[in-house]
Amino acid sequence: MAATTTGPASSKPLERDARLVNAREHRIQPGEIAVGVIIGRSSEFFDFFVYAIASVLVFPSLIFPDADALTGTLYSFAIFALAFVARPFGALVFMEIDRRHGRGVKLTAALFLLGGSTAAIAFLPGHAQVGGLAAVLLGLLRIGQGFAQGGTWDGLPALLALSAPPERRGWFRMIPQLGAPIGMFVASALFAFLLSTLKPADFLDWGWRYPFFVAFVINVVALFARLRLISTPEFTRLYESRELQPSRLTDLIREEGGTVVLGAFAPLASFALFHLVTVFPLSWVVLAGGDAPLRFLVIELVGASVGLATVVLSGVLADRVGGRTVLGLSAVLIGAFGVFAPRLLNEGPAGEWTYVLLGFAVLGLAFGQSSGALNASFSAKHRYTGAGTTATAAWFIGAGFAPLVALWLASTSGLGSVGAYLVSGALCTLAALGLNRMLHRKCSAT
């Protein structure tokens, strides 16, 4: 059974007032929901990429100056992964806050913790000031980011999908995924601007800190955009009908655990590729030296634009052939990409351009339909919790350790091993989609 939302400190009175305001204005249209979703997801991915870029360009030398460049970057990626370890625990805690006190309280607390942890990194002292404590502080703040990220699931992508006409489900499923290339583009552009205008010493001293302040401001704007939407009559109706109501995780696992597992593995290929065309190649070319950081950020700016276009294309294709078909075909493309593409990173600027542009093109197709690909398989009472749980699990399995694993494989066994890692992710995606199709047919037959 789904849990109720009563509680001694409930946000319901405030949310009821907001609903009355919205009712007096006008009915919230799917287009407005889409804008709110894009703003929210773009802010989250901007936070993500600001940290990811700093984990390559700043933290190895700031936090681990006594290690060689490769080892320092591996240490930095290990701290990077802590957010994905903390995220499931945050999801559990914030899910309970959602049930007891309402979605507004949960979302406000989660986004302020996320923004606060991100902004606090801007004040982080280096190893030169506090020694090994710098790594401990960075790890704690990264855990705070991940813990908060577990509470940012607001159900708005699900609301958007439920508001979509049946023949446009693929298009509407694509819309939340636009946040990733947008966030990547803005974060890369900001760091590229700082690198091009500041002396290296100034960038490492104070310039890198500005993007973390910007991330906090963007989080506050996104919070108000999302709070307005979760107070709408449409959201309330779906919440009360259990379409968007949180259920207990134990009930979800007991009743629909198989769907959770398959839903976590279905986007594995796209989530692995996500880091292998963004964070990992940046680290690889930076370790090669020269003017690589600024030059490669410009390449990734163009790549993010290509990714944005193919995310949109995935929505068009999904409405014609089906979202799962697009996800399956893109997994095949990711497998093919993994066979030959990683070696291009050793072929100079031409190889880097080819790797990034091809990678983002394939990533956009896959990532555009990766969110909630199997959410329709959940029953109504578990759809909200099931969607959030599978997303958290998929990021942990497919993405959390990808930069660390890829850089370690590339440095010890060569870039070909990174391709094998990608191929394994593609095989997992195809297996999950195939098993889900078999189970769906079996259930339909009975």
PDB file of C-alpha atoms in Angstrom, residues 70-206:
ATOM      1  CA  LEU A  70      47.649  10.322 -13.068  1.00  0.00           C
ATOM      2  CA  THR A  71      47.398   9.174  -9.457  1.00  0.00           C
ATOM      3  CA  GLY A  72      45.997  12.525  -8.361  1.00  0.00           C
ATOM      4  CA  THR A  73      43.296  12.315 -11.027  1.00  0.00           C
ATOM      5  CA  LEU A  74      42.420   8.758  -9.987  1.00  0.00           C
ATOM      6  CA  TYR A  75      42.083   9.946  -6.374  1.00  0.00           C
ATOM      7  CA  SER A  76      39.907  12.814  -7.581  1.00  0.00           C
ATOM      8  CA  PHE A  77      37.655  10.420  -9.494  1.00  0.00           C
ATOM      9  CA  ALA A  78      37.356   8.229  -6.402  1.00  0.00           C
ATOM     10  CA  ILE A  79      35.942  11.222  -4.507  1.00  0.00           C
ATOM     11  CA  PHE A  80      33.765  11.993  -7.552  1.00  0.00           C
ATOM     12  CA  ALA A  81      32.164   8.552  -7.146  1.00  0.00           C
ATOM     13  CA  LEU A  82      31.191   9.204  -3.516  1.00  0.00           C
ATOM     14  CA  ALA A  83      28.121  11.168  -4.623  1.00  0.00           C
ATOM     15  CA  PHE A  84      26.736   8.121  -6.386  1.00  0.00           C
ATOM     16  CA  VAL A  85      27.332   6.000  -3.287  1.00  0.00           C
ATOM     17  CA  ALA A  86      25.523   8.532  -1.085  1.00  0.00           C
ATOM     18  CA  ARG A  87      22.635   9.097  -3.498  1.00  0.00           C
ATOM     19  CA  PRO A  88      20.630   5.928  -2.635  1.00  0.00           C
ATOM     20  CA  PHE A  89      20.809   6.774   1.082  1.00  0.00           C
ATOM     21  CA  GLY A  90      19.605  10.287   0.365  1.00  0.00           C
ATOM     22  CA  ALA A  91      16.755   8.884  -1.693  1.00  0.00           C
ATOM     23  CA  LEU A  92      15.609   6.753   1.260  1.00  0.00           C
ATOM     24  CA  VAL A  93      15.705   9.645   3.733  1.00  0.00           C
ATOM     25  CA  PHE A  94      14.030  12.161   1.440  1.00  0.00           C
ATOM     26  CA  MET A  95      11.401   9.630   0.422  1.00  0.00           C
ATOM     27  CA  GLU A  96      10.395   9.416   4.067  1.00  0.00           C
ATOM     28  CA  ILE A  97      10.314  13.229   4.270  1.00  0.00           C
ATOM     29  CA  ASP A  98       8.087  13.211   1.175  1.00  0.00           C
ATOM     30  CA  ARG A  99       5.629  10.805   2.794  1.00  0.00           C
ATOM     31  CA  ARG A 100       5.547  12.594   6.147  1.00  0.00           C
ATOM     32  CA  HIS A 101       5.790  16.272   5.255  1.00  0.00           C
ATOM     33  CA  GLY A 102       5.031  16.705   1.562  1.00  0.00           C
ATOM     34  CA  ARG A 103       6.920  17.139  -1.654  1.00  0.00           C
ATOM     35  CA  GLY A 104       7.498  20.859  -1.172  1.00  0.00           C
ATOM     36  CA  VAL A 105       9.397  20.318   2.074  1.00  0.00           C
ATOM     37  CA  LYS A 106      11.411  17.481   0.572  1.00  0.00           C
ATOM     38  CA  LEU A 107      12.356  19.361  -2.581  1.00  0.00           C
ATOM     39  CA  THR A 108      13.261  22.562  -0.739  1.00  0.00           C
ATOM     40  CA  ALA A 109      15.487  20.726   1.735  1.00  0.00           C
ATOM     41  CA  ALA A 110      17.162  18.652  -0.977  1.00  0.00           C
ATOM     42  CA  LEU A 111      17.915  21.561  -3.300  1.00  0.00           C
ATOM     43  CA  PHE A 112      19.229  23.793  -0.540  1.00  0.00           C
ATOM     44  CA  LEU A 113      21.483  20.968   0.653  1.00  0.00           C
ATOM     45  CA  LEU A 114      22.629  20.413  -2.922  1.00  0.00           C
ATOM     46  CA  GLY A 115      23.228  24.109  -3.525  1.00  0.00           C
ATOM     47  CA  GLY A 116      24.845  24.605  -0.136  1.00  0.00           C
ATOM     48  CA  SER A 117      27.238  21.680  -0.609  1.00  0.00           C
ATOM     49  CA  THR A 118      28.123  22.955  -4.071  1.00  0.00           C
ATOM     50  CA  ALA A 119      28.664  26.559  -2.940  1.00  0.00           C
ATOM     51  CA  ALA A 120      30.758  25.399   0.023  1.00  0.00           C
ATOM     52  CA  ILE A 121      33.220  23.782  -2.387  1.00  0.00           C
ATOM     53  CA  ALA A 122      34.003  27.312  -3.595  1.00  0.00           C
ATOM     54  CA  PHE A 123      35.563  27.999  -0.168  1.00  0.00           C
ATOM     55  CA  LEU A 124      37.494  24.727  -0.055  1.00  0.00           C
ATOM     56  CA  PRO A 125      41.068  25.131   1.250  1.00  0.00           C
ATOM     57  CA  GLY A 126      43.804  23.276  -0.540  1.00  0.00           C
ATOM     58  CA  HIS A 127      46.421  20.823   0.669  1.00  0.00           C
ATOM     59  CA  ALA A 128      48.854  23.708   1.096  1.00  0.00           C
ATOM     60  CA  GLN A 129      46.588  25.250   3.758  1.00  0.00           C
ATOM     61  CA  VAL A 130      45.213  22.267   5.719  1.00  0.00           C
ATOM     62  CA  GLY A 131      47.071  19.209   4.459  1.00  0.00           C
ATOM     63  CA  GLY A 132      45.143  15.938   4.189  1.00  0.00           C
ATOM     64  CA  LEU A 133      42.064  17.539   5.733  1.00  0.00           C
ATOM     65  CA  ALA A 134      41.383  19.123   2.325  1.00  0.00           C
ATOM     66  CA  ALA A 135      40.610  15.701   0.829  1.00  0.00           C
ATOM     67  CA  VAL A 136      38.356  14.860   3.791  1.00  0.00           C
ATOM     68  CA  LEU A 137      36.425  18.126   3.400  1.00  0.00           C
ATOM     69  CA  LEU A 138      36.024  17.622  -0.336  1.00  0.00           C
ATOM     70  CA  GLY A 139      34.799  14.071   0.249  1.00  0.00           C
ATOM     71  CA  LEU A 140      32.231  15.239   2.816  1.00  0.00           C
ATOM     72  CA  LEU A 141      30.917  17.956   0.510  1.00  0.00           C
ATOM     73  CA  ARG A 142      30.735  15.494  -2.372  1.00  0.00           C
ATOM     74  CA  ILE A 143      28.753  13.114  -0.154  1.00  0.00           C
ATOM     75  CA  GLY A 144      26.455  16.045   0.678  1.00  0.00           C
ATOM     76  CA  GLN A 145      25.892  16.649  -3.043  1.00  0.00           C
ATOM     77  CA  GLY A 146      25.053  13.018  -3.672  1.00  0.00           C
ATOM     78  CA  PHE A 147      22.834  12.706  -0.603  1.00  0.00           C
ATOM     79  CA  ALA A 148      20.901  15.793  -1.706  1.00  0.00           C
ATOM     80  CA  GLN A 149      20.664  14.513  -5.271  1.00  0.00           C
ATOM     81  CA  GLY A 150      18.743  11.544  -3.920  1.00  0.00           C
ATOM     82  CA  GLY A 151      15.964  13.916  -2.875  1.00  0.00           C
ATOM     83  CA  THR A 152      15.637  15.957  -6.062  1.00  0.00           C
ATOM     84  CA  TRP A 153      13.285  13.502  -7.759  1.00  0.00           C
ATOM     85  CA  ASP A 154      10.086  15.543  -7.933  1.00  0.00           C
ATOM     86  CA  GLY A 155       7.920  13.434 -10.239  1.00  0.00           C
ATOM     87  CA  LEU A 156       7.696  16.210 -12.828  1.00  0.00           C
ATOM     88  CA  PRO A 157       9.087  14.044 -15.679  1.00  0.00           C
ATOM     89  CA  ALA A 158       6.423  11.476 -14.800  1.00  0.00           C
ATOM     90  CA  LEU A 159       3.781  14.220 -14.733  1.00  0.00           C
ATOM     91  CA  LEU A 160       4.990  15.364 -18.128  1.00  0.00           C
ATOM     92  CA  ALA A 161       4.777  11.823 -19.545  1.00  0.00           C
ATOM     93  CA  LEU A 162       1.298  11.306 -18.086  1.00  0.00           C
ATOM     94  CA  SER A 163       0.175  14.624 -19.603  1.00  0.00           C
ATOM     95  CA  ALA A 164       1.412  13.635 -23.067  1.00  0.00           C
ATOM     96  CA  PRO A 165      -0.858  12.335 -25.841  1.00  0.00           C
ATOM     97  CA  PRO A 166      -0.238   8.602 -26.412  1.00  0.00           C
ATOM     98  CA  GLU A 167       1.244   9.253 -29.847  1.00  0.00           C
ATOM     99  CA  ARG A 168       3.777  11.765 -28.399  1.00  0.00           C
ATOM    100  CA  ARG A 169       5.102   9.792 -25.413  1.00  0.00           C
ATOM    101  CA  GLY A 170       8.582   9.454 -26.917  1.00  0.00           C
ATOM    102  CA  TRP A 171       8.807  13.198 -27.506  1.00  0.00           C
ATOM    103  CA  PHE A 172       7.732  14.047 -23.972  1.00  0.00           C
ATOM    104  CA  ARG A 173      10.039  11.386 -22.491  1.00  0.00           C
ATOM    105  CA  MET A 174      12.905  13.123 -24.293  1.00  0.00           C
ATOM    106  CA  ILE A 175      12.275  16.589 -22.858  1.00  0.00           C
ATOM    107  CA  PRO A 176      13.772  16.091 -19.347  1.00  0.00           C
ATOM    108  CA  GLN A 177      16.933  14.692 -20.953  1.00  0.00           C
ATOM    109  CA  LEU A 178      17.636  18.040 -22.624  1.00  0.00           C
ATOM    110  CA  GLY A 179      18.964  19.189 -19.263  1.00  0.00           C
ATOM    111  CA  ALA A 180      22.164  17.151 -19.675  1.00  0.00           C
ATOM    112  CA  PRO A 181      23.550  18.758 -22.863  1.00  0.00           C
ATOM    113  CA  ILE A 182      22.339  22.190 -21.730  1.00  0.00           C
ATOM    114  CA  GLY A 183      24.073  21.823 -18.360  1.00  0.00           C
ATOM    115  CA  MET A 184      27.193  20.476 -20.063  1.00  0.00           C
ATOM    116  CA  PHE A 185      27.280  23.355 -22.536  1.00  0.00           C
ATOM    117  CA  VAL A 186      26.939  26.078 -19.893  1.00  0.00           C
ATOM    118  CA  ALA A 187      29.466  24.513 -17.511  1.00  0.00           C
ATOM    119  CA  SER A 188      32.016  23.939 -20.285  1.00  0.00           C
ATOM    120  CA  ALA A 189      31.521  27.459 -21.634  1.00  0.00           C
ATOM    121  CA  LEU A 190      32.046  28.980 -18.182  1.00  0.00           C
ATOM    122  CA  PHE A 191      35.260  27.056 -17.543  1.00  0.00           C
ATOM    123  CA  ALA A 192      36.495  27.750 -21.081  1.00  0.00           C
ATOM    124  CA  PHE A 193      35.936  31.477 -20.510  1.00  0.00           C
ATOM    125  CA  LEU A 194      37.859  31.381 -17.234  1.00  0.00           C
ATOM    126  CA  LEU A 195      40.744  29.424 -18.761  1.00  0.00           C
ATOM    127  CA  SER A 196      40.973  31.818 -21.710  1.00  0.00           C
ATOM    128  CA  THR A 197      40.896  35.021 -19.657  1.00  0.00           C
ATOM    129  CA  LEU A 198      42.875  34.150 -16.519  1.00  0.00           C
ATOM    130  CA  LYS A 199      46.491  33.266 -15.981  1.00  0.00           C
ATOM    131  CA  PRO A 200      46.934  29.602 -14.964  1.00  0.00           C
ATOM    132  CA  ALA A 201      47.995  30.599 -11.448  1.00  0.00           C
ATOM    133  CA  ASP A 202      44.927  32.835 -10.996  1.00  0.00           C
ATOM    134  CA  PHE A 203      42.611  30.130 -12.314  1.00  0.00           C
ATOM    135  CA  LEU A 204      43.967  27.558  -9.850  1.00  0.00           C
ATOM    136  CA  ASP A 205      43.958  30.087  -7.004  1.00  0.00           C
ATOM    137  CA  TRP A 206      40.484  31.625  -7.266  1.00  0.00           C
TER     138      TRP A 206
END
